[in-house]
mmCIF file of C-alpha atoms in Angstrom:
data_model
loop_
_atom_site.group_PDB
_atom_site.id
_atom_site.type_symbol
_atom_site.label_atom_id
_atom_site.label_comp_id
_atom_site.label_asym_id
_atom_site.label_seq_id
_atom_site.Cartn_x
_atom_site.Cartn_y
_atom_site.Cartn_z
ATOM 1 C CA MET L 3 0.000 0.000 0.000
ATOM 2 C CA PRO L 4 1.193 3.570 -0.635
ATOM 3 C CA ALA L 5 2.640 5.184 2.468
ATOM 4 C CA SER L 6 0.738 7.979 4.170
ATOM 5 C CA PRO L 7 2.221 11.423 3.549
ATOM 6 C CA VAL L 8 3.879 13.221 6.437
ATOM 7 C CA SER L 9 1.314 15.193 8.423
ATOM 8 C CA PRO L 10 1.822 18.971 8.320
ATOM 9 C CA SER L 11 1.783 21.067 11.459
ATOM 10 C CA PHE L 12 -1.402 22.757 12.658
ATOM 11 C CA ASP L 13 0.582 25.786 13.890
ATOM 12 C CA ASP L 14 -1.084 28.468 11.723
ATOM 13 C CA GLY L 15 -1.375 31.152 14.364
ATOM 14 C CA ALA L 16 -4.794 30.139 15.657
ATOM 15 C CA ALA L 17 -5.461 28.723 19.074
ATOM 16 C CA ALA L 18 -5.260 24.955 19.071
ATOM 17 C CA GLY L 19 -8.353 23.033 20.083
ATOM 18 C CA SER L 20 -10.251 19.932 19.102
ATOM 19 C CA GLY L 21 -12.701 20.298 16.232
ATOM 20 C CA ALA L 22 -15.229 17.861 14.775
ATOM 21 C CA TYR L 23 -15.263 17.380 11.015
ATOM 22 C CA THR L 24 -16.814 15.345 8.222
ATOM 23 C CA LEU L 25 -14.704 14.320 5.240
ATOM 24 C CA THR L 26 -16.291 13.053 2.029
ATOM 25 C CA LEU L 27 -14.297 11.865 -0.955
ATOM 26 C CA SER L 28 -14.412 9.942 -4.192
ATOM 27 C CA CYS L 29 -11.645 8.792 -6.507
ATOM 28 C CA ALA L 30 -10.598 5.923 -8.737
ATOM 29 C CA ASP L 31 -10.639 2.747 -6.658
ATOM 30 C CA ARG L 32 -7.165 1.432 -5.836
ATOM 31 C CA PRO L 33 -5.371 -0.078 -2.844
ATOM 32 C CA GLY L 34 -4.222 2.121 0.022
ATOM 33 C CA ILE L 35 -6.907 4.805 0.151
ATOM 34 C CA VAL L 36 -8.329 3.985 3.591
ATOM 35 C CA HIS L 37 -4.830 3.436 4.987
ATOM 36 C CA ALA L 38 -3.620 6.797 3.687
ATOM 37 C CA VAL L 39 -6.614 8.746 5.041
ATOM 38 C CA SER L 40 -6.702 7.077 8.437
ATOM 39 C CA GLY L 41 -2.926 7.197 8.728
ATOM 40 C CA ALA L 42 -2.813 10.932 8.028
ATOM 41 C CA LEU L 43 -5.515 11.602 10.620
ATOM 42 C CA ALA L 44 -3.863 9.388 13.222
ATOM 43 C CA GLY L 45 -0.501 11.032 12.628
ATOM 44 C CA ALA L 46 -2.016 14.398 13.498
ATOM 45 C CA GLY L 47 -3.692 13.161 16.666
ATOM 46 C CA GLY L 48 -7.097 12.787 15.052
ATOM 47 C CA ASN L 49 -9.758 10.345 16.171
ATOM 48 C CA ILE L 50 -12.182 8.718 13.709
ATOM 49 C CA THR L 51 -15.681 8.419 15.186
ATOM 50 C CA GLU L 52 -17.489 7.012 12.119
ATOM 51 C CA SER L 53 -16.257 5.704 8.789
ATOM 52 C CA GLN L 54 -18.111 4.286 5.795
ATOM 53 C CA GLN L 55 -16.801 3.394 2.380
ATOM 54 C CA TYR L 56 -17.987 1.786 -0.834
ATOM 55 C CA GLY L 57 -16.291 0.731 -4.043
ATOM 56 C CA SER L 58 -18.627 0.890 -7.030
ATOM 57 C CA PRO L 59 -18.122 -2.115 -9.343
ATOM 58 C CA ASP L 60 -19.965 -0.250 -12.105
ATOM 59 C CA SER L 61 -17.953 2.965 -12.218
ATOM 60 C CA GLY L 62 -14.742 1.787 -10.561
ATOM 61 C CA THR L 63 -15.034 4.675 -8.114
ATOM 62 C CA PHE L 64 -14.271 4.546 -4.402
ATOM 63 C CA PHE L 65 -16.428 6.581 -2.019
ATOM 64 C CA MET L 66 -15.717 7.377 1.623
ATOM 65 C CA ARG L 67 -17.264 9.400 4.433
ATOM 66 C CA VAL L 68 -15.410 9.944 7.700
ATOM 67 C CA ASP L 69 -16.478 11.701 10.898
ATOM 68 C CA PHE L 70 -13.495 12.605 13.048
ATOM 69 C CA THR L 71 -12.097 14.992 15.620
ATOM 70 C CA ALA L 72 -8.678 16.578 15.314
ATOM 71 C CA PRO L 73 -6.644 19.252 17.061
ATOM 72 C CA GLY L 74 -5.969 22.555 15.397
ATOM 73 C CA THR L 75 -7.900 24.691 12.956
ATOM 74 C CA TYR L 76 -10.058 23.975 9.929
ATOM 75 C CA ASP L 77 -7.362 25.299 7.589
ATOM 76 C CA GLY L 78 -4.828 23.127 9.362
ATOM 77 C CA VAL L 79 -6.947 20.022 8.840
ATOM 78 C CA ARG L 80 -7.373 20.875 5.161
ATOM 79 C CA SER L 81 -3.613 21.266 4.737
ATOM 80 C CA LEU L 82 -3.188 17.894 6.411
ATOM 81 C CA LEU L 83 -5.505 16.134 3.983
ATOM 82 C CA ALA L 84 -4.480 17.961 0.801
ATOM 83 C CA PRO L 85 -1.402 15.757 0.087
ATOM 84 C CA VAL L 86 -3.496 12.594 0.445
ATOM 85 C CA ALA L 87 -6.164 14.020 -1.855
ATOM 86 C CA GLY L 88 -3.525 14.926 -4.413
ATOM 87 C CA GLN L 89 -1.863 11.526 -4.215
ATOM 88 C CA PHE L 90 -5.096 9.725 -5.107
ATOM 89 C CA GLY L 91 -6.706 12.373 -7.336
ATOM 90 C CA MET L 92 -9.632 12.760 -4.955
ATOM 91 C CA ASP L 93 -12.740 14.854 -5.384
ATOM 92 C CA TRP L 94 -13.153 15.788 -1.718
ATOM 93 C CA GLU L 95 -14.882 18.111 0.723
ATOM 94 C CA LEU L 96 -14.204 18.887 4.361
ATOM 95 C CA HIS L 97 -17.068 20.148 6.513
ATOM 96 C CA ARG L 98 -17.225 21.388 10.064
ATOM 97 C CA ALA L 99 -19.512 18.921 11.829
ATOM 98 C CA GLY L 100 -22.806 20.316 13.042
ATOM 99 C CA LEU L 101 -22.632 23.504 10.983
ATOM 100 C CA PRO L 102 -26.167 24.019 9.588
ATOM 101 C CA VAL L 103 -26.548 24.148 5.821
ATOM 102 C CA ARG L 104 -28.104 27.405 4.618
ATOM 103 C CA THR L 105 -31.225 26.241 2.817
ATOM 104 C CA LEU L 106 -33.751 28.052 0.638
ATOM 105 C CA ILE L 107 -37.153 26.350 0.428
ATOM 106 C CA MET L 108 -39.430 26.880 -2.553
ATOM 107 C CA ALA L 109 -43.121 25.954 -2.618
ATOM 108 C CA SER L 110 -46.300 26.875 -4.479
ATOM 109 C CA LYS L 111 -49.718 26.275 -2.884
ATOM 110 C CA ASP L 112 -49.468 22.871 -1.166
ATOM 111 C CA GLY L 113 -47.893 23.353 2.247
ATOM 112 C CA HIS L 114 -47.472 19.823 3.593
ATOM 113 C CA CYS L 115 -43.833 19.364 2.587
ATOM 114 C CA LEU L 116 -42.913 22.903 3.593
ATOM 115 C CA ASN L 117 -44.602 22.511 6.965
ATOM 116 C CA ASP L 118 -42.836 19.209 7.615
ATOM 117 C CA LEU L 119 -39.431 20.719 6.845
ATOM 118 C CA LEU L 120 -40.080 23.765 9.027
ATOM 119 C CA PHE L 121 -41.306 21.629 11.924
ATOM 120 C CA GLN L 122 -38.403 19.186 11.691
ATOM 121 C CA GLN L 123 -35.892 22.034 11.516
ATOM 122 C CA ARG L 124 -37.384 23.796 14.535
ATOM 123 C CA ALA L 125 -37.428 20.499 16.453
ATOM 124 C CA GLY L 126 -33.685 20.149 15.847
ATOM 125 C CA ASN L 127 -33.996 17.121 13.569
ATOM 126 C CA LEU L 128 -32.648 18.799 10.419
ATOM 127 C CA PRO L 129 -29.168 20.378 10.449
ATOM 128 C CA ILE L 130 -30.243 23.259 8.223
ATOM 129 C CA GLU L 131 -30.761 26.990 8.559
ATOM 130 C CA ILE L 132 -33.680 28.469 6.599
ATOM 131 C CA PRO L 133 -33.144 32.169 5.866
ATOM 132 C CA ALA L 134 -35.989 32.439 3.342
ATOM 133 C CA ILE L 135 -38.986 30.809 1.695
ATOM 134 C CA VAL L 136 -39.803 31.544 -1.951
ATOM 135 C CA SER L 137 -43.141 30.954 -3.653
ATOM 136 C CA ASN L 138 -44.799 31.845 -6.921
ATOM 137 C CA HIS L 139 -48.067 32.300 -4.962
ATOM 138 C CA ARG L 140 -48.967 34.028 -1.694
ATOM 139 C CA ASP L 141 -50.903 31.116 -0.175
ATOM 140 C CA LEU L 142 -48.122 30.003 2.190
ATOM 141 C CA ALA L 143 -47.116 33.425 3.483
ATOM 142 C CA GLY L 144 -48.984 32.783 6.734
ATOM 143 C CA LEU L 145 -47.102 29.532 7.335
ATOM 144 C CA ALA L 146 -43.791 31.315 6.833
ATOM 145 C CA GLU L 147 -44.881 34.059 9.239
ATOM 146 C CA PHE L 148 -45.849 31.471 11.868
ATOM 147 C CA TYR L 149 -42.297 30.100 11.802
ATOM 148 C CA GLY L 150 -40.764 33.571 11.632
ATOM 149 C CA ILE L 151 -39.056 33.083 8.268
ATOM 150 C CA PRO L 152 -38.992 35.805 5.566
ATOM 151 C CA PHE L 153 -41.360 35.036 2.690
ATOM 152 C CA HIS L 154 -40.522 36.132 -0.855
ATOM 153 C CA HIS L 155 -43.260 36.165 -3.484
ATOM 154 C CA ILE L 156 -41.712 35.746 -6.931
ATOM 155 C CA PRO L 157 -44.516 35.220 -9.474
ATOM 156 C CA VAL L 158 -43.715 33.236 -12.603
ATOM 157 C CA THR L 159 -45.341 33.393 -16.029
ATOM 158 C CA ALA L 160 -44.117 32.308 -19.427
ATOM 159 C CA ASP L 161 -43.141 35.910 -20.138
ATOM 160 C CA THR L 162 -41.423 36.561 -16.778
ATOM 161 C CA LYS L 163 -39.659 33.235 -16.182
ATOM 162 C CA GLN L 164 -36.181 34.602 -16.919
ATOM 163 C CA GLU L 165 -36.755 37.648 -14.719
ATOM 164 C CA ALA L 166 -38.083 35.459 -11.897
ATOM 165 C CA GLU L 167 -35.038 33.175 -12.038
ATOM 166 C CA ASP L 168 -32.729 36.193 -12.021
ATOM 167 C CA GLN L 169 -34.482 37.410 -8.858
ATOM 168 C CA LEU L 170 -33.964 33.973 -7.378
ATOM 169 C CA ARG L 171 -30.258 34.018 -8.259
ATOM 170 C CA THR L 172 -29.862 37.414 -6.611
ATOM 171 C CA LEU L 173 -31.614 36.227 -3.456
ATOM 172 C CA MET L 174 -29.492 33.073 -3.238
ATOM 173 C CA ALA L 175 -26.303 35.114 -3.580
ATOM 174 C CA GLU L 176 -27.385 37.648 -0.949
ATOM 175 C CA LEU L 177 -28.300 34.912 1.534
ATOM 176 C CA ASP L 178 -25.308 32.681 0.792
ATOM 177 C CA ILE L 179 -27.579 29.729 0.000
ATOM 178 C CA GLU L 180 -25.957 26.294 -0.080
ATOM 179 C CA LEU L 181 -29.034 24.114 -0.747
ATOM 180 C CA VAL L 182 -32.339 24.678 -2.546
ATOM 181 C CA VAL L 183 -35.327 22.465 -1.719
ATOM 182 C CA LEU L 184 -38.342 22.311 -4.026
ATOM 183 C CA ALA L 185 -41.085 21.435 -1.552
ATOM 184 C CA ARG L 186 -43.892 20.961 -4.077
ATOM 185 C CA TYR L 187 -42.794 23.967 -6.117
ATOM 186 C CA MET L 188 -44.920 23.581 -9.220
ATOM 187 C CA GLN L 189 -42.664 25.305 -11.721
ATOM 188 C CA ILE L 190 -40.053 23.805 -14.019
ATOM 189 C CA LEU L 191 -36.632 25.376 -13.605
ATOM 190 C CA SER L 192 -34.703 26.328 -16.727
ATOM 191 C CA ASN L 193 -31.886 24.100 -17.935
ATOM 192 C CA GLU L 194 -29.408 26.851 -17.086
ATOM 193 C CA LEU L 195 -30.581 27.140 -13.477
ATOM 194 C CA CYS L 196 -30.663 23.359 -13.092
ATOM 195 C CA GLN L 197 -27.028 23.205 -14.175
ATOM 196 C CA GLU L 198 -26.080 26.016 -11.776
ATOM 197 C CA LEU L 199 -27.729 24.123 -8.915
ATOM 198 C CA SER L 200 -26.301 20.715 -9.832
ATOM 199 C CA GLY L 201 -25.896 18.580 -6.723
ATOM 200 C CA ARG L 202 -27.415 21.193 -4.414
ATOM 201 C CA ALA L 203 -31.118 21.261 -5.286
ATOM 202 C CA ILE L 204 -33.552 18.580 -4.115
ATOM 203 C CA ASN L 205 -37.050 17.941 -5.462
ATOM 204 C CA ILE L 206 -39.901 15.739 -4.244
ATOM 205 C CA HIS L 207 -42.071 13.854 -6.713
ATOM 206 C CA HIS L 208 -45.049 11.586 -6.196
ATOM 207 C CA SER L 209 -44.185 8.181 -7.623
ATOM 208 C CA PHE L 210 -46.635 5.424 -8.413
ATOM 209 C CA LEU L 211 -46.630 2.015 -10.024
ATOM 210 C CA PRO L 212 -47.543 2.865 -12.749
ATOM 211 C CA SER L 213 -46.441 6.504 -12.652
ATOM 212 C CA PHE L 214 -49.107 9.128 -13.157
ATOM 213 C CA LYS L 215 -48.087 12.524 -14.468
ATOM 214 C CA GLY L 216 -49.916 15.797 -14.845
ATOM 215 C CA ALA L 217 -52.820 17.122 -12.809
ATOM 216 C CA ARG L 218 -54.507 15.259 -9.942
ATOM 217 C CA PRO L 219 -52.150 12.241 -9.869
ATOM 218 C CA TYR L 220 -53.839 10.688 -6.825
ATOM 219 C CA HIS L 221 -57.197 10.794 -8.578
ATOM 220 C CA GLN L 222 -55.601 9.100 -11.593
ATOM 221 C CA ALA L 223 -54.133 6.468 -9.292
ATOM 222 C CA HIS L 224 -57.497 5.893 -7.623
ATOM 223 C CA ALA L 225 -59.198 5.492 -10.992
ATOM 224 C CA ARG L 226 -56.682 2.798 -11.945
ATOM 225 C CA GLY L 227 -56.936 0.974 -8.616
ATOM 226 C CA VAL L 228 -53.276 1.167 -7.683
ATOM 227 C CA LYS L 229 -51.995 -0.918 -4.786
ATOM 228 C CA LEU L 230 -48.832 1.100 -4.043
ATOM 229 C CA ILE L 231 -48.329 4.840 -3.757
ATOM 230 C CA GLY L 232 -45.175 6.626 -2.799
ATOM 231 C CA ALA L 233 -42.708 9.441 -3.297
ATOM 232 C CA THR L 234 -39.200 10.003 -4.642
ATOM 233 C CA ALA L 235 -36.728 12.663 -3.496
ATOM 234 C CA HIS L 236 -34.035 13.377 -6.060
ATOM 235 C CA TYR L 237 -31.509 15.950 -7.147
ATOM 236 C CA VAL L 238 -32.727 18.439 -9.723
ATOM 237 C CA THR L 239 -31.343 18.118 -13.245
ATOM 238 C CA SER L 240 -32.329 19.443 -16.649
ATOM 239 C CA ASP L 241 -33.939 16.035 -17.291
ATOM 240 C CA LEU L 242 -37.327 16.600 -15.683
ATOM 241 C CA ASP L 243 -37.882 14.340 -12.648
ATOM 242 C CA GLU L 244 -35.006 12.074 -13.687
ATOM 243 C CA GLY L 245 -32.231 13.312 -11.388
ATOM 244 C CA PRO L 246 -30.177 11.047 -9.096
ATOM 245 C CA ILE L 247 -32.477 9.512 -6.476
ATOM 246 C CA ILE L 248 -31.708 10.124 -2.801
ATOM 247 C CA GLU L 249 -34.663 8.449 -1.064
ATOM 248 C CA GLN L 250 -37.922 6.685 -1.891
ATOM 249 C CA GLU L 251 -40.821 5.375 0.148
ATOM 250 C CA VAL L 252 -43.949 3.449 -0.789
ATOM 251 C CA ILE L 253 -47.043 2.407 1.147
ATOM 252 C CA ARG L 254 -49.676 -0.182 0.320
ATOM 253 C CA VAL L 255 -53.273 0.863 -0.301
ATOM 254 C CA ASP L 256 -56.420 -0.963 -1.384
ATOM 255 C CA HIS L 257 -59.756 -0.427 -3.072
ATOM 256 C CA SER L 258 -61.352 1.098 0.033
ATOM 257 C CA ARG L 259 -59.215 4.253 -0.140
ATOM 258 C CA THR L 260 -60.889 7.257 -1.736
ATOM 259 C CA ALA L 261 -58.974 9.619 -3.974
ATOM 260 C CA GLN L 262 -58.977 12.176 -1.160
ATOM 261 C CA ARG L 263 -57.577 9.611 1.281
ATOM 262 C CA LEU L 264 -54.876 8.632 -1.203
ATOM 263 C CA ALA L 265 -53.891 12.284 -1.498
ATOM 264 C CA ALA L 266 -53.699 12.602 2.300
ATOM 265 C CA LEU L 267 -51.594 9.445 2.620
ATOM 266 C CA GLY L 268 -49.404 10.583 -0.243
ATOM 267 C CA ALA L 269 -48.825 13.953 1.398
ATOM 268 C CA GLY L 270 -47.470 12.201 4.469
ATOM 269 C CA VAL L 271 -45.130 10.041 2.403
ATOM 270 C CA GLU L 272 -43.898 13.042 0.436
ATOM 271 C CA GLY L 273 -43.109 14.989 3.603
ATOM 272 C CA ARG L 274 -41.209 12.120 5.234
ATOM 273 C CA THR L 275 -39.260 11.283 2.099
ATOM 274 C CA LEU L 276 -38.206 14.860 1.419
ATOM 275 C CA SER L 277 -37.165 15.447 5.047
ATOM 276 C CA LYS L 278 -34.970 12.331 4.996
ATOM 277 C CA ALA L 279 -33.301 13.412 1.770
ATOM 278 C CA VAL L 280 -32.633 16.913 3.110
ATOM 279 C CA GLN L 281 -31.268 15.503 6.365
ATOM 280 C CA TRP L 282 -28.873 13.114 4.606
ATOM 281 C CA HIS L 283 -27.679 15.832 2.228
ATOM 282 C CA ALA L 284 -27.133 18.281 5.097
ATOM 283 C CA GLU L 285 -25.200 15.618 7.012
ATOM 284 C CA HIS L 286 -23.022 15.123 3.910
ATOM 285 C CA ARG L 287 -24.109 11.508 3.535
ATOM 286 C CA VAL L 288 -24.967 11.664 -0.182
ATOM 287 C CA LEU L 289 -22.291 11.335 -2.873
ATOM 288 C CA LEU L 290 -22.928 11.355 -6.600
ATOM 289 C CA ASP L 291 -21.902 8.408 -8.762
ATOM 290 C CA GLY L 292 -22.900 9.576 -12.224
ATOM 291 C CA ARG L 293 -26.681 9.364 -12.416
ATOM 292 C CA ARG L 294 -26.828 7.397 -9.153
ATOM 293 C CA THR L 295 -26.220 8.298 -5.538
ATOM 294 C CA ILE L 296 -24.247 6.649 -2.776
ATOM 295 C CA VAL L 297 -26.054 7.299 0.511
ATOM 296 C CA PHE L 298 -24.147 6.572 3.731
ATOM 297 C CA ASN L 299 -27.060 6.556 6.176
#
């Protein structure tokens, strides 16, 4: 196995302490990766508290997520890991553990997913910070006010779509947004915006067997007598509703369920599924493997 590089000093002028971090990485799979990472951390007095890894037989890519504590500063830890990352050609990120992800939530008229996210965040179950809610309607302004979060009404029409997305870009830049969540936001983002948000925008979609698209999907499902309903949370891409899947859930139903009851059950599934996906993303547990995801949960 390749030897671990010599650990650099953490003496960068800042007071030494013990910080908690999360490291995520991917690179071409080859021997020595785990040894090099763990060896570098151990050499600097670090302590690994959780480690997960996976080698994809399809892409030949190795994925790893490590929670650890280490003395020194964030910049010092980065300088420690940089030689290892360079040695293996890693695509890597280092995060301060517990630092909430600044998240913009977008919704239209249905509030069930938005309400679930706001409740879970307030309860301390989601490691996110929500500086704003955006909607193309005013229906959910009261819900935002109840939770004390600024509400931004950005209407969208065919003629104003570009202007609306430019307003959204400005808002995201001003608020230093790291993640965008489409909580039943019933507008299609442009290809350009989808590309700008690649890997940091999550959408929720009702998913059935078979899949029903368009208006009133639960009524369509009821008319066809489906036996399973569910939801899919995925990253947003320019391919509509075909982005890498983060989480899915299904529940069994039968002929006794009305269309209204299916919609109510589906709303619950959508809320749970989206909250899980947001939680795992914010905890840096989701890594992209082409059109698939690796989820260390």
